[in-house]
Amino acid sequence: MLTYDNNNTQILQRQKLIQQAKTTICKCIPIETQDEDSYMTTYSDFFIQISFSEIHPLIMLYFVRRISKIQLGMLERVNKMNFAAVLGTHCVNDNADCYTFRAVIWLDTDLSAKRFLEIFNRCVEEAINGFLELNV
């Protein structure tokens, strides 16, 4: 059985990784608003929320865009996209008529600006492609 050691040194290291990542992200993209756990902005017609978890440490990127109407066949297309996706997951919300792409990044070292922008740009590309796939 795997054990999870959660000593103070590891907790402090995880917090340091997230704080460093937050600083890097703020330097790379314009942040429109923020709270304790998230940054929000817009880019390429997407509302973007970047959330953080110091416990793991994780960065979660959400790309959300309104779709005109959930149509027949969209759920099947989302399912097919998720079978092929390696960067994250696609979903549609029929209550809010929106498409979401979510990616989760596990930090094990400091996040450089170059690395963040590579991840961010690949996620933007995946979100755009997913959105376009649904609106064929």
CSV table of N, CA and C in Angstrom, one decimal:
chain,number,residue,atom,x,y,z
A,1,MET,N,0.8,-1.2,0.0
A,1,MET,CA,0.0,0.0,0.0
A,1,MET,C,0.9,1.2,0.0
A,2,LEU,N,0.5,2.2,-0.8
A,2,LEU,CA,1.3,3.5,-0.9
A,2,LEU,C,0.9,4.3,0.3
A,3,THR,N,1.9,5.0,0.8
A,3,THR,CA,1.7,5.9,1.9
A,3,THR,C,1.9,7.3,1.4
A,4,TYR,N,1.3,8.3,2.0
A,4,TYR,CA,1.5,9.7,1.6
A,4,TYR,C,2.0,10.4,2.8
A,5,ASP,N,3.3,10.8,2.8
A,5,ASP,CA,3.9,11.5,3.9
A,5,ASP,C,3.7,13.0,3.7
A,6,ASN,N,3.1,13.6,4.6
A,6,ASN,CA,2.7,15.0,4.5
A,6,ASN,C,3.4,15.8,5.6
A,7,ASN,N,4.7,15.8,5.7
A,7,ASN,CA,5.4,16.5,6.7
A,7,ASN,C,5.5,18.0,6.4
A,8,ASN,N,5.9,18.7,7.3
A,8,ASN,CA,6.0,20.2,7.2
A,8,ASN,C,6.9,20.7,6.1
A,9,THR,N,8.0,20.0,5.9
A,9,THR,CA,8.9,20.3,4.8
A,9,THR,C,8.3,20.2,3.4
A,10,GLN,N,7.5,19.1,3.2
A,10,GLN,CA,6.8,18.9,2.0
A,10,GLN,C,5.7,19.9,1.8
A,11,ILE,N,5.0,20.2,2.8
A,11,ILE,CA,3.9,21.2,2.7
A,11,ILE,C,4.5,22.5,2.3
A,12,LEU,N,5.6,23.0,2.9
A,12,LEU,CA,6.2,24.2,2.6
A,12,LEU,C,6.7,24.2,1.2
A,13,GLN,N,7.3,23.1,0.7
A,13,GLN,CA,7.8,23.0,-0.6
A,13,GLN,C,6.7,23.2,-1.6
A,14,ARG,N,5.5,22.5,-1.4
A,14,ARG,CA,4.4,22.6,-2.3
A,14,ARG,C,3.8,24.1,-2.3
A,15,GLN,N,3.8,24.7,-1.2
A,15,GLN,CA,3.3,26.1,-1.1
A,15,GLN,C,4.2,27.0,-1.9
A,16,LYS,N,5.5,26.8,-1.8
A,16,LYS,CA,6.5,27.5,-2.5
A,16,LYS,C,6.4,27.4,-4.0
A,17,LEU,N,6.2,26.1,-4.4
A,17,LEU,CA,6.0,25.9,-5.9
A,17,LEU,C,4.8,26.6,-6.4
A,18,ILE,N,3.6,26.6,-5.7
A,18,ILE,CA,2.4,27.3,-6.1
A,18,ILE,C,2.7,28.8,-6.1
A,19,GLN,N,3.3,29.4,-5.1
A,19,GLN,CA,3.5,30.8,-5.0
A,19,GLN,C,4.4,31.2,-6.2
A,20,GLN,N,5.4,30.5,-6.5
A,20,GLN,CA,6.3,30.8,-7.6
A,20,GLN,C,5.6,30.7,-8.9
A,21,ALA,N,4.7,29.7,-9.1
A,21,ALA,CA,3.9,29.6,-10.3
A,21,ALA,C,3.0,30.7,-10.4
A,22,LYS,N,2.3,31.2,-9.4
A,22,LYS,CA,1.4,32.3,-9.4
A,22,LYS,C,2.2,33.6,-9.9
A,23,THR,N,3.4,33.8,-9.4
A,23,THR,CA,4.2,34.9,-9.8
A,23,THR,C,4.5,34.8,-11.3
A,24,THR,N,4.9,33.7,-11.8
A,24,THR,CA,5.2,33.5,-13.2
A,24,THR,C,4.0,33.7,-14.1
A,25,ILE,N,2.9,33.2,-13.7
A,25,ILE,CA,1.7,33.3,-14.5
A,25,ILE,C,1.3,34.8,-14.6
A,26,CYS,N,1.4,35.5,-13.5
A,26,CYS,CA,1.0,36.9,-13.5
A,26,CYS,C,1.9,37.7,-14.5
A,27,LYS,N,3.2,37.3,-14.6
A,27,LYS,CA,4.1,38.0,-15.5
A,27,LYS,C,3.8,37.6,-17.0
A,28,CYS,N,3.2,36.4,-17.2
A,28,CYS,CA,3.0,35.9,-18.6
A,28,CYS,C,1.7,36.4,-19.3
A,29,ILE,N,0.6,36.4,-18.5
A,29,ILE,CA,-0.7,36.8,-19.1
A,29,ILE,C,-1.3,37.8,-18.2
A,30,PRO,N,-2.1,38.7,-18.8
A,30,PRO,CA,-2.9,39.7,-18.0
A,30,PRO,C,-4.0,39.1,-17.2
A,31,ILE,N,-4.0,39.3,-15.9
A,31,ILE,CA,-5.0,38.7,-15.0
A,31,ILE,C,-6.0,39.8,-14.8
A,32,GLU,N,-7.3,39.6,-15.1
A,32,GLU,CA,-8.3,40.6,-14.9
A,32,GLU,C,-8.9,40.7,-13.5
A,33,THR,N,-9.0,39.5,-12.8
A,33,THR,CA,-9.4,39.5,-11.5
A,33,THR,C,-8.9,38.2,-10.8
A,34,GLN,N,-8.9,38.3,-9.5
A,34,GLN,CA,-8.3,37.1,-8.7
A,34,GLN,C,-9.0,37.0,-7.4
A,35,ASP,N,-8.9,35.8,-6.8
A,35,ASP,CA,-9.2,35.6,-5.4
A,35,ASP,C,-8.1,34.8,-4.8
A,36,GLU,N,-8.3,34.2,-3.6
A,36,GLU,CA,-7.2,33.5,-2.9
A,36,GLU,C,-6.7,32.3,-3.7
A,37,ASP,N,-7.6,31.6,-4.4
A,37,ASP,CA,-7.3,30.4,-5.1
A,37,ASP,C,-7.3,30.4,-6.6
A,38,SER,N,-7.7,31.5,-7.2
A,38,SER,CA,-7.9,31.5,-8.7
A,38,SER,C,-7.5,32.9,-9.3
A,39,TYR,N,-7.1,32.8,-10.6
A,39,TYR,CA,-6.9,34.0,-11.4
A,39,TYR,C,-8.0,33.8,-12.5
A,40,MET,N,-8.5,34.9,-13.0
A,40,MET,CA,-9.5,34.9,-14.1
A,40,MET,C,-9.0,35.9,-15.1
A,41,THR,N,-9.2,35.5,-16.4
A,41,THR,CA,-8.9,36.4,-17.5
A,41,THR,C,-9.7,36.0,-18.7
A,42,THR,N,-9.6,36.7,-19.8
A,42,THR,CA,-10.1,36.3,-21.1
A,42,THR,C,-9.0,36.2,-22.1
A,43,TYR,N,-9.2,35.3,-23.1
A,43,TYR,CA,-8.2,35.1,-24.1
A,43,TYR,C,-8.9,34.3,-25.3
A,44,SER,N,-8.7,34.8,-26.5
A,44,SER,CA,-9.2,34.1,-27.7
A,44,SER,C,-10.7,33.7,-27.5
A,45,ASP,N,-11.5,34.6,-27.1
A,45,ASP,CA,-12.9,34.4,-26.9
A,45,ASP,C,-13.3,33.4,-25.8
A,46,PHE,N,-12.4,33.0,-24.9
A,46,PHE,CA,-12.6,32.1,-23.8
A,46,PHE,C,-12.5,32.9,-22.5
A,47,PHE,N,-13.4,32.6,-21.6
A,47,PHE,CA,-13.2,33.0,-20.2
A,47,PHE,C,-12.2,32.0,-19.6
A,48,ILE,N,-11.2,32.4,-18.9
A,48,ILE,CA,-10.2,31.4,-18.4
A,48,ILE,C,-10.1,31.6,-16.9
A,49,GLN,N,-10.2,30.5,-16.2
A,49,GLN,CA,-9.9,30.5,-14.8
A,49,GLN,C,-8.7,29.6,-14.5
A,50,ILE,N,-7.8,30.1,-13.8
A,50,ILE,CA,-6.6,29.3,-13.4
A,50,ILE,C,-6.7,29.1,-11.9
A,51,SER,N,-6.9,27.9,-11.4
A,51,SER,CA,-7.0,27.6,-10.0
A,51,SER,C,-5.8,26.9,-9.5
A,52,PHE,N,-5.6,27.0,-8.2
A,52,PHE,CA,-4.4,26.4,-7.6
A,52,PHE,C,-4.7,25.5,-6.4
A,53,SER,N,-4.0,24.5,-6.2
A,53,SER,CA,-4.1,23.6,-5.0
A,53,SER,C,-2.7,23.4,-4.4
A,54,GLU,N,-2.4,24.0,-3.3
A,54,GLU,CA,-1.1,23.8,-2.7
A,54,GLU,C,-0.9,22.4,-2.1
A,55,ILE,N,-2.0,21.7,-1.8
A,55,ILE,CA,-1.9,20.4,-1.1
A,55,ILE,C,-1.2,19.4,-2.1
A,56,HIS,N,-1.4,19.5,-3.4
A,56,HIS,CA,-0.9,18.4,-4.3
A,56,HIS,C,0.4,18.6,-4.9
A,57,PRO,N,1.0,19.6,-5.4
A,57,PRO,CA,0.4,20.9,-5.8
A,57,PRO,C,0.0,20.9,-7.3
A,58,LEU,N,-1.2,21.5,-7.6
A,58,LEU,CA,-1.8,21.4,-8.9
A,58,LEU,C,-2.1,22.8,-9.4
A,59,ILE,N,-2.1,22.9,-10.7
A,59,ILE,CA,-2.7,24.1,-11.4
A,59,ILE,C,-3.8,23.6,-12.3
A,60,MET,N,-5.0,24.1,-12.2
A,60,MET,CA,-6.1,23.7,-13.0
A,60,MET,C,-6.4,24.9,-13.9
A,61,LEU,N,-6.4,24.6,-15.2
A,61,LEU,CA,-6.8,25.6,-16.2
A,61,LEU,C,-8.2,25.3,-16.8
A,62,TYR,N,-9.1,26.2,-16.8
A,62,TYR,CA,-10.4,26.1,-17.3
A,62,TYR,C,-10.6,27.1,-18.4
A,63,PHE,N,-11.0,26.6,-19.6
A,63,PHE,CA,-11.3,27.5,-20.7
A,63,PHE,C,-12.8,27.3,-21.0
A,64,VAL,N,-13.5,28.4,-20.9
A,64,VAL,CA,-15.0,28.3,-21.0
A,64,VAL,C,-15.5,29.3,-22.1
A,65,ARG,N,-16.4,28.8,-22.9
A,65,ARG,CA,-16.9,29.6,-24.0
A,65,ARG,C,-18.4,29.2,-24.2
A,66,ARG,N,-19.2,30.2,-24.3
A,66,ARG,CA,-20.6,30.0,-24.5
A,66,ARG,C,-20.9,29.4,-25.9
A,67,ILE,N,-21.8,28.4,-26.0
A,67,ILE,CA,-22.2,27.9,-27.2
A,67,ILE,C,-23.7,28.3,-27.4
A,68,SER,N,-24.1,28.4,-28.7
A,68,SER,CA,-25.4,28.9,-28.9
A,68,SER,C,-26.5,28.0,-28.3
A,69,LYS,N,-26.3,26.7,-28.5
A,69,LYS,CA,-27.4,25.8,-28.0
A,69,LYS,C,-26.8,24.4,-28.0
A,70,ILE,N,-27.0,23.6,-27.0
A,70,ILE,CA,-26.6,22.2,-27.0
A,70,ILE,C,-27.5,21.5,-28.0
A,71,GLN,N,-26.8,20.9,-29.0
A,71,GLN,CA,-27.5,20.2,-30.1
A,71,GLN,C,-27.3,18.7,-30.0
A,72,LEU,N,-28.2,18.0,-30.7
A,72,LEU,CA,-28.1,16.6,-30.8
A,72,LEU,C,-26.8,16.1,-31.3
A,73,GLY,N,-26.1,15.2,-30.7
A,73,GLY,CA,-24.9,14.7,-31.2
A,73,GLY,C,-23.7,15.4,-30.5
A,74,MET,N,-23.8,16.5,-29.8
A,74,MET,CA,-22.7,17.1,-29.1
A,74,MET,C,-22.1,16.3,-28.1
A,75,LEU,N,-22.9,15.6,-27.3
A,75,LEU,CA,-22.3,14.8,-26.2
A,75,LEU,C,-21.5,13.6,-26.8
A,76,GLU,N,-21.9,13.1,-27.9
A,76,GLU,CA,-21.2,12.0,-28.5
A,76,GLU,C,-19.8,12.6,-29.0
A,77,ARG,N,-19.8,13.8,-29.6
A,77,ARG,CA,-18.6,14.4,-30.1
A,77,ARG,C,-17.7,14.7,-28.9
A,78,VAL,N,-18.2,15.2,-27.8
A,78,VAL,CA,-17.4,15.4,-26.6
A,78,VAL,C,-16.8,14.1,-26.1
A,79,ASN,N,-17.5,13.1,-26.1
A,79,ASN,CA,-17.0,11.8,-25.7
A,79,ASN,C,-15.9,11.3,-26.6
A,80,LYS,N,-16.0,11.5,-27.9
A,80,LYS,CA,-14.9,11.1,-28.8
A,80,LYS,C,-13.7,12.0,-28.6
A,81,MET,N,-13.9,13.3,-28.4
A,81,MET,CA,-12.8,14.2,-28.1
A,81,MET,C,-12.0,13.7,-26.9
A,82,ASN,N,-12.8,13.3,-25.8
A,82,ASN,CA,-12.1,12.9,-24.6
A,82,ASN,C,-11.3,11.6,-24.7
A,83,PHE,N,-11.8,10.7,-25.6
A,83,PHE,CA,-11.0,9.5,-25.9
A,83,PHE,C,-9.7,9.8,-26.5
A,84,ALA,N,-9.6,10.9,-27.3
A,84,ALA,CA,-8.4,11.2,-28.1
A,84,ALA,C,-7.6,12.2,-27.3
A,85,ALA,N,-8.1,12.9,-26.3
A,85,ALA,CA,-7.4,14.0,-25.7
A,85,ALA,C,-6.4,13.5,-24.7
A,86,VAL,N,-5.2,14.1,-24.7
A,86,VAL,CA,-4.2,13.8,-23.7
A,86,VAL,C,-3.9,15.0,-22.8
A,87,LEU,N,-4.3,16.2,-23.2
A,87,LEU,CA,-4.0,17.4,-22.4
A,87,LEU,C,-5.0,17.7,-21.3
A,88,GLY,N,-6.2,17.2,-21.5
A,88,GLY,CA,-7.3,17.5,-20.6
A,88,GLY,C,-8.6,17.0,-21.0
A,89,THR,N,-9.7,17.5,-20.5
A,89,THR,CA,-11.0,17.0,-20.7
A,89,THR,C,-11.9,18.1,-21.3
A,90,HIS,N,-12.8,17.7,-22.2
A,90,HIS,CA,-13.8,18.5,-22.8
A,90,HIS,C,-15.2,18.2,-22.2
A,91,CYS,N,-16.0,19.2,-22.0
A,91,CYS,CA,-17.4,19.0,-21.6
A,91,CYS,C,-18.3,20.1,-22.1
A,92,VAL,N,-19.6,19.8,-22.1
A,92,VAL,CA,-20.6,20.8,-22.3
A,92,VAL,C,-21.6,20.8,-21.2
A,93,ASN,N,-22.0,22.0,-20.9
A,93,ASN,CA,-23.0,22.2,-19.8
A,93,ASN,C,-24.3,22.6,-20.4
A,94,ASP,N,-25.3,21.8,-20.4
A,94,ASP,CA,-26.6,22.1,-21.1
A,94,ASP,C,-27.4,23.1,-20.2
A,95,ASN,N,-27.1,23.3,-18.9
A,95,ASN,CA,-27.8,24.3,-18.1
A,95,ASN,C,-27.3,25.7,-18.4
A,96,ALA,N,-26.0,25.8,-18.7
A,96,ALA,CA,-25.4,27.1,-18.9
A,96,ALA,C,-25.1,27.4,-20.4
A,97,ASP,N,-25.3,26.4,-21.3
A,97,ASP,CA,-25.0,26.5,-22.7
A,97,ASP,C,-23.5,26.9,-22.9
A,98,CYS,N,-22.6,26.1,-22.3
A,98,CYS,CA,-21.2,26.5,-22.5
A,98,CYS,C,-20.4,25.2,-22.7
A,99,TYR,N,-19.3,25.4,-23.3
A,99,TYR,CA,-18.3,24.4,-23.5
A,99,TYR,C,-17.1,24.7,-22.6
A,100,THR,N,-16.5,23.7,-22.0
A,100,THR,CA,-15.4,23.8,-21.1
A,100,THR,C,-14.3,22.8,-21.5
A,101,PHE,N,-13.1,23.3,-21.5
A,101,PHE,CA,-11.9,22.5,-21.6
A,101,PHE,C,-11.1,22.7,-20.3
A,102,ARG,N,-10.7,21.6,-19.7
A,102,ARG,CA,-10.0,21.7,-18.4
A,102,ARG,C,-8.7,20.8,-18.5
A,103,ALA,N,-7.6,21.5,-18.1
A,103,ALA,CA,-6.3,20.8,-18.0
A,103,ALA,C,-5.8,20.9,-16.6
A,104,VAL,N,-5.1,19.9,-16.1
A,104,VAL,CA,-4.6,19.9,-14.8
A,104,VAL,C,-3.1,19.6,-14.9
A,105,ILE,N,-2.3,20.5,-14.3
A,105,ILE,CA,-0.8,20.3,-14.3
A,105,ILE,C,-0.3,20.1,-12.9
A,106,TRP,N,0.4,19.0,-12.7
A,106,TRP,CA,1.0,18.7,-11.4
A,106,TRP,C,2.4,19.3,-11.4
A,107,LEU,N,2.7,20.1,-10.4
A,107,LEU,CA,4.0,20.8,-10.4
A,107,LEU,C,5.0,19.9,-9.5
A,108,ASP,N,6.1,19.7,-10.1
A,108,ASP,CA,7.2,19.0,-9.3
A,108,ASP,C,8.5,19.8,-9.3
A,109,THR,N,8.4,20.9,-10.0
A,109,THR,CA,9.6,21.9,-10.0
A,109,THR,C,9.0,23.3,-10.3
A,110,ASP,N,9.9,24.3,-10.1
A,110,ASP,CA,9.5,25.6,-10.5
A,110,ASP,C,9.0,25.7,-11.9
A,111,LEU,N,7.9,26.5,-12.1
A,111,LEU,CA,7.3,26.7,-13.4
A,111,LEU,C,8.0,27.9,-14.1
A,112,SER,N,8.7,27.7,-15.2
A,112,SER,CA,9.3,28.8,-15.9
A,112,SER,C,8.3,29.5,-16.8
A,113,ALA,N,8.5,30.7,-17.2
A,113,ALA,CA,7.6,31.4,-18.1
A,113,ALA,C,7.5,30.7,-19.4
A,114,LYS,N,8.6,30.2,-19.9
A,114,LYS,CA,8.6,29.5,-21.2
A,114,LYS,C,7.7,28.3,-21.1
A,115,ARG,N,7.9,27.5,-20.0
A,115,ARG,CA,7.1,26.3,-19.9
A,115,ARG,C,5.6,26.6,-19.7
A,116,PHE,N,5.3,27.6,-18.9
A,116,PHE,CA,3.9,28.0,-18.7
A,116,PHE,C,3.2,28.4,-20.0
A,117,LEU,N,3.9,29.2,-20.8
A,117,LEU,CA,3.4,29.7,-22.1
A,117,LEU,C,3.2,28.5,-23.1
A,118,GLU,N,4.1,27.5,-23.0
A,118,GLU,CA,4.0,26.4,-23.9
A,118,GLU,C,2.7,25.6,-23.5
A,119,ILE,N,2.5,25.4,-22.2
A,119,ILE,CA,1.3,24.7,-21.7
A,119,ILE,C,0.1,25.5,-22.0
A,120,PHE,N,0.1,26.8,-21.7
A,120,PHE,CA,-1.1,27.6,-22.0
A,120,PHE,C,-1.4,27.6,-23.4
A,121,ASN,N,-0.5,27.8,-24.3
A,121,ASN,CA,-0.8,27.9,-25.8
A,121,ASN,C,-1.3,26.6,-26.3
A,122,ARG,N,-0.8,25.4,-25.8
A,122,ARG,CA,-1.3,24.1,-26.2
A,122,ARG,C,-2.7,24.0,-25.7
A,123,CYS,N,-3.0,24.4,-24.5
A,123,CYS,CA,-4.4,24.3,-24.0
A,123,CYS,C,-5.3,25.2,-24.8
A,124,VAL,N,-4.9,26.4,-25.1
A,124,VAL,CA,-5.7,27.3,-26.0
A,124,VAL,C,-6.0,26.6,-27.3
A,125,GLU,N,-5.0,26.0,-27.9
A,125,GLU,CA,-5.2,25.4,-29.2
A,125,GLU,C,-6.2,24.2,-29.0
A,126,GLU,N,-6.1,23.4,-28.0
A,126,GLU,CA,-7.0,22.3,-27.7
A,126,GLU,C,-8.4,22.8,-27.5
A,127,ALA,N,-8.6,23.9,-26.7
A,127,ALA,CA,-9.9,24.4,-26.4
A,127,ALA,C,-10.5,25.0,-27.7
A,128,ILE,N,-9.8,25.7,-28.5
A,128,ILE,CA,-10.3,26.2,-29.8
A,128,ILE,C,-10.7,25.0,-30.7
A,129,ASN,N,-9.9,24.0,-30.8
A,129,ASN,CA,-10.2,22.9,-31.6
A,129,ASN,C,-11.5,22.2,-31.1
A,130,GLY,N,-11.6,22.0,-29.8
A,130,GLY,CA,-12.7,21.3,-29.2
A,130,GLY,C,-14.0,22.1,-29.5
A,131,PHE,N,-13.9,23.5,-29.3
A,131,PHE,CA,-15.1,24.3,-29.5
A,131,PHE,C,-15.5,24.2,-30.9
A,132,LEU,N,-14.6,24.3,-31.9
A,132,LEU,CA,-14.9,24.3,-33.3
A,132,LEU,C,-15.5,22.9,-33.7
A,133,GLU,N,-15.0,21.8,-33.1
A,133,GLU,CA,-15.5,20.5,-33.3
A,133,GLU,C,-17.0,20.4,-32.9
A,134,LEU,N,-17.4,21.1,-31.9
A,134,LEU,CA,-18.8,21.1,-31.4
A,134,LEU,C,-19.7,22.0,-32.3
A,135,ASN,N,-19.1,22.9,-32.9
A,135,ASN,CA,-19.9,23.9,-33.7
A,135,ASN,C,-19.7,23.7,-35.2
A,136,VAL,N,-19.6,22.5,-35.6
A,136,VAL,CA,-19.5,22.2,-37.0
A,136,VAL,C,-20.8,22.4,-37.7
